[in-house]
mmCIF file of C-alpha atoms in Angstrom:
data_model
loop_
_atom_site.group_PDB
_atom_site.id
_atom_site.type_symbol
_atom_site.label_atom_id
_atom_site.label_comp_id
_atom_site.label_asym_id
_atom_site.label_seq_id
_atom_site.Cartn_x
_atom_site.Cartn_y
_atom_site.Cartn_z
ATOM 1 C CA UNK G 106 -7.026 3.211 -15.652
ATOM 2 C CA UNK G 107 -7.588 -0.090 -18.109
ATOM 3 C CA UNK G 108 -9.136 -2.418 -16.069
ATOM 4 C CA UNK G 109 -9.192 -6.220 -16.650
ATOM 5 C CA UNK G 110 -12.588 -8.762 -15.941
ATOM 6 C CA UNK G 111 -11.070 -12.229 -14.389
ATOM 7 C CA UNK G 112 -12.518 -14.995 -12.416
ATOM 8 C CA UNK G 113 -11.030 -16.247 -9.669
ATOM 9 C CA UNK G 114 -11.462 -19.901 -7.531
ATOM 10 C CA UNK G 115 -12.139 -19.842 -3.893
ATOM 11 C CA UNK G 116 -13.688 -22.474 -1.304
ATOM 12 C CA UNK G 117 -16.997 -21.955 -0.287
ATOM 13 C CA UNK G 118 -16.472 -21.646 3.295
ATOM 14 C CA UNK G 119 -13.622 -18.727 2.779
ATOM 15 C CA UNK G 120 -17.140 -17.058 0.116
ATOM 16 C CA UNK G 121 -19.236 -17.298 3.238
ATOM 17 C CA UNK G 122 -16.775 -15.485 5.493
ATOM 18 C CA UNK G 123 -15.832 -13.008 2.882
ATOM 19 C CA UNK G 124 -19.627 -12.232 3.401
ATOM 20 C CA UNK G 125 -19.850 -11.973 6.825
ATOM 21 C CA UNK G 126 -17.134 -9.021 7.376
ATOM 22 C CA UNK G 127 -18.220 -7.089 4.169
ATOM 23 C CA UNK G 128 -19.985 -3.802 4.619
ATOM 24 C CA UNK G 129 -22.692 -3.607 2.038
ATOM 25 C CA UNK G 130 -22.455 -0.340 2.520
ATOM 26 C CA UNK G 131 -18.672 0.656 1.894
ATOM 27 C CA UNK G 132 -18.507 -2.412 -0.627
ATOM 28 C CA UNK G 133 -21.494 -2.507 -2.373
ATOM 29 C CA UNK G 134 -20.428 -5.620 -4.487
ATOM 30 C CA UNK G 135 -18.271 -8.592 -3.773
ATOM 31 C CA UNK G 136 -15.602 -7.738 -6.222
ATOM 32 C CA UNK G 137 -15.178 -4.358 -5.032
ATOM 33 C CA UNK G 138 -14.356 -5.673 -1.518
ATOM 34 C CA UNK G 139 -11.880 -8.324 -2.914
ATOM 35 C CA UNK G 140 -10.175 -5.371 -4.856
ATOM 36 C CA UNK G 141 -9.796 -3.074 -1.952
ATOM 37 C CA UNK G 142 -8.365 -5.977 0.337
ATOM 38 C CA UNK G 143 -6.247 -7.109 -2.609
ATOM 39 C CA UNK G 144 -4.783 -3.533 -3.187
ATOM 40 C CA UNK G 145 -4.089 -3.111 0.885
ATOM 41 C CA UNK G 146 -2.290 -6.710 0.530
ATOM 42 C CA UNK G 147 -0.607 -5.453 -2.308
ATOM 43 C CA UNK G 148 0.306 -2.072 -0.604
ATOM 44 C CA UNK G 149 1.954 -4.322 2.719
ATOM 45 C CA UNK G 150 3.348 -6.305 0.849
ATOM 46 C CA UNK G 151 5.783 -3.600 -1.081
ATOM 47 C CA UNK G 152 5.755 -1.995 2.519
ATOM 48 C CA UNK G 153 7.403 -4.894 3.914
ATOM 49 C CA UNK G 154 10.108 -5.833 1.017
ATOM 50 C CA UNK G 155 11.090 -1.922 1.427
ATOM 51 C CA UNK G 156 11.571 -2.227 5.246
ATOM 52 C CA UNK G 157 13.572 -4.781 4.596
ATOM 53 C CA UNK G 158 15.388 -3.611 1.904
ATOM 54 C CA UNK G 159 16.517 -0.212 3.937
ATOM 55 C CA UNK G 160 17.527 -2.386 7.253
ATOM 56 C CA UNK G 161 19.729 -4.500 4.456
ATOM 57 C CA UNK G 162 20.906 -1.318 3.247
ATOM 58 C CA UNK G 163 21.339 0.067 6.893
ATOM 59 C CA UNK G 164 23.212 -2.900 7.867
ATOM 60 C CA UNK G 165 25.800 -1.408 10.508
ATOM 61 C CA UNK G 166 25.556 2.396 9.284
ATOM 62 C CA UNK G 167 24.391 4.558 12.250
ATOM 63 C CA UNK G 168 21.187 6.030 11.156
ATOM 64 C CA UNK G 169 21.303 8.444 14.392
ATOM 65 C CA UNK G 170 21.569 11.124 12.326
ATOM 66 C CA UNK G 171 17.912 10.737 10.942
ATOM 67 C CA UNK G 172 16.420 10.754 14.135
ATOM 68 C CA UNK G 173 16.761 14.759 13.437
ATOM 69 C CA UNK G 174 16.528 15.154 10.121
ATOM 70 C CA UNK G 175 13.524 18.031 9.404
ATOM 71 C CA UNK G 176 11.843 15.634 6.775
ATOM 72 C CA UNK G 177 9.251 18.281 6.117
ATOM 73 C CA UNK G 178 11.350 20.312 5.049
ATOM 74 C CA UNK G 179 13.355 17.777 2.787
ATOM 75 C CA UNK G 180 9.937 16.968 0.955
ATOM 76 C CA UNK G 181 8.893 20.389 0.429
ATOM 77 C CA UNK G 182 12.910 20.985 -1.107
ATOM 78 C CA UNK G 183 12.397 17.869 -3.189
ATOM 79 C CA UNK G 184 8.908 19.120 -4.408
ATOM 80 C CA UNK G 185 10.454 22.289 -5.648
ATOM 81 C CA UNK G 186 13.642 20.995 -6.892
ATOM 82 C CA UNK G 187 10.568 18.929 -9.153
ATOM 83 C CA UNK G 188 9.207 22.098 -10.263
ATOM 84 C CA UNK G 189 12.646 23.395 -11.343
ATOM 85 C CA UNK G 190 12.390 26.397 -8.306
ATOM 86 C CA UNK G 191 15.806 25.045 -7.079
#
């Protein structure tokens, strides 16, 4: 994965709280704490616009039928219809 070195701006007293939640010990630096709450902002973010995307979708459709759907199973079918076992 290429990886890019920036700089980024941020007020002091935002720095100093940054600080105090960081664990030292699951984020040894600074920047990789900022990249793993940047990537889980990220990650809602596209979580959210795709919730809201289906219900768009949804609108009036009666989605019932999901509620029994064996989803398992409809990964595992997708999976091998990927490997060409279908």
């Amino acid at each position: 994965m290429e990886q890019v070195r920036t700089t980024i701006r941020m007020p002091a007293s935002l720095l100093k709280a940054v600080e105090e939640v960081r664990e030292s010990e699951e984020f040894p630096t600074l920047s990789d704490f900022i990249r793993r709450a940047v990537e889980r902002y990220v990650k809602d973010i596209k979580r959210t616009k795709l919730a809201e995307e289906c219900r768009r979708l949804a609108g009036e459709e009666d989605l019932s039928a999901l509620t029994e759907a064996d989803f398992a199973e409809h990964a595992e079918r997708m999976a091998q219809a990927e490997r060409t076992e279908l």
